[in-house]
Amino acid sequence: CPTHYRALKLLGSALFGVGEYRAAVKALEEAISMKPDYADAHCDLASSLHALGEDERAVEVFQRAIDLKPGHVDALYNLGGLYM
């Protein structure tokens, strides 16, 4: 079903919101596997990775979100924050 990737993205966002970062990563990676061009899921995945201290991978995933959707405000903002 084409909406499952959206449900997984929302689940990942909710898990991130309650500090369940590893579970968020799992849900978001699954959403991305279903819809590889889903920039918002990449952005949330990168935020979850950053929360886990995986900054090198977070930078790569934020950049992927920006590649998919140039001007993605959240990805640009959060990527900039990693360089501060």
Short mmCIF file of C-alpha atoms in Angstrom, two decimals:
data_model
loop_
_atom_site.label_atom_id
_atom_site.label_comp_id
_atom_site.label_asym_id
_atom_site.label_seq_id
_atom_site.Cartn_x
_atom_site.Cartn_y
_atom_site.Cartn_z
CA CYS A 1 0.00 0.00 0.00
CA PRO A 2 1.52 3.36 -0.99
CA THR A 3 0.58 5.03 2.30
CA HIS A 4 2.54 2.63 4.50
CA TYR A 5 5.74 4.60 3.99
CA ARG A 6 3.94 7.68 5.34
CA ALA A 7 2.77 5.77 8.41
CA LEU A 8 6.33 4.58 9.03
CA LYS A 9 7.63 8.14 8.68
CA LEU A 10 5.05 9.37 11.20
CA LEU A 11 5.94 6.51 13.54
CA GLY A 12 9.62 7.42 13.25
CA SER A 13 8.85 11.05 14.01
CA ALA A 14 6.79 10.08 17.05
CA LEU A 15 9.51 7.75 18.33
CA PHE A 16 12.07 10.53 17.90
CA GLY A 17 9.79 12.85 19.87
CA VAL A 18 9.82 10.52 22.88
CA GLY A 19 13.56 9.84 22.71
CA GLU A 20 13.38 6.36 21.16
CA TYR A 21 16.05 7.17 18.61
CA ARG A 22 17.10 3.64 17.62
CA ALA A 23 13.48 2.63 17.05
CA ALA A 24 12.99 5.85 15.07
CA VAL A 25 15.96 4.98 12.86
CA LYS A 26 14.50 1.55 12.16
CA ALA A 27 11.06 2.92 11.21
CA LEU A 28 12.52 5.69 9.06
CA GLU A 29 14.93 3.36 7.27
CA GLU A 30 11.98 1.11 6.46
CA ALA A 31 10.00 4.09 5.12
CA ILE A 32 12.97 5.06 2.95
CA SER A 33 13.33 1.50 1.67
CA MET A 34 9.71 1.74 0.46
CA LYS A 35 10.10 5.25 -1.00
CA PRO A 36 13.77 6.13 -1.52
CA ASP A 37 13.02 9.67 -2.70
CA TYR A 38 11.14 10.67 0.48
CA ALA A 39 13.20 13.70 1.54
CA ASP A 40 11.28 14.30 4.78
CA ALA A 41 12.02 10.75 5.97
CA HIS A 42 15.71 11.27 5.18
CA CYS A 43 15.68 14.48 7.21
CA ASP A 44 14.07 12.79 10.22
CA LEU A 45 16.46 9.84 9.90
CA ALA A 46 19.41 12.22 9.96
CA SER A 47 18.04 13.94 13.07
CA SER A 48 17.68 10.57 14.78
CA LEU A 49 21.22 9.60 13.81
CA HIS A 50 22.51 12.89 15.18
CA ALA A 51 20.68 12.24 18.46
CA LEU A 52 22.53 8.92 18.65
CA GLY A 53 25.87 10.66 18.07
CA GLU A 54 26.25 9.27 14.55
CA ASP A 55 27.07 12.68 13.12
CA GLU A 56 29.08 11.54 10.10
CA ARG A 57 26.19 9.46 8.84
CA ALA A 58 23.72 12.21 9.81
CA VAL A 59 25.58 14.67 7.57
CA GLU A 60 25.35 12.23 4.65
CA VAL A 61 21.63 11.67 5.18
CA PHE A 62 20.85 15.40 5.58
CA GLN A 63 22.74 15.96 2.32
CA ARG A 64 20.68 13.24 0.64
CA ALA A 65 17.48 14.99 1.79
CA ILE A 66 18.77 18.23 0.26
CA ASP A 67 19.75 16.45 -2.96
CA LEU A 68 16.23 15.05 -3.21
CA LYS A 69 14.53 18.33 -2.35
CA PRO A 70 16.79 21.36 -2.85
CA GLY A 71 15.87 24.06 -0.39
CA HIS A 72 14.58 21.57 2.23
CA VAL A 73 14.52 24.06 5.11
CA ASP A 74 14.72 21.58 7.99
CA ALA A 75 17.55 19.62 6.40
CA LEU A 76 19.52 22.78 5.60
CA TYR A 77 18.99 24.19 9.11
CA ASN A 78 19.92 20.97 10.88
CA LEU A 79 22.90 20.32 8.63
CA GLY A 80 24.14 23.82 9.38
CA GLY A 81 23.74 23.12 13.08
CA LEU A 82 26.02 20.11 12.82
CA TYR A 83 28.79 22.35 11.53
CA MET A 84 28.48 24.89 14.35
#
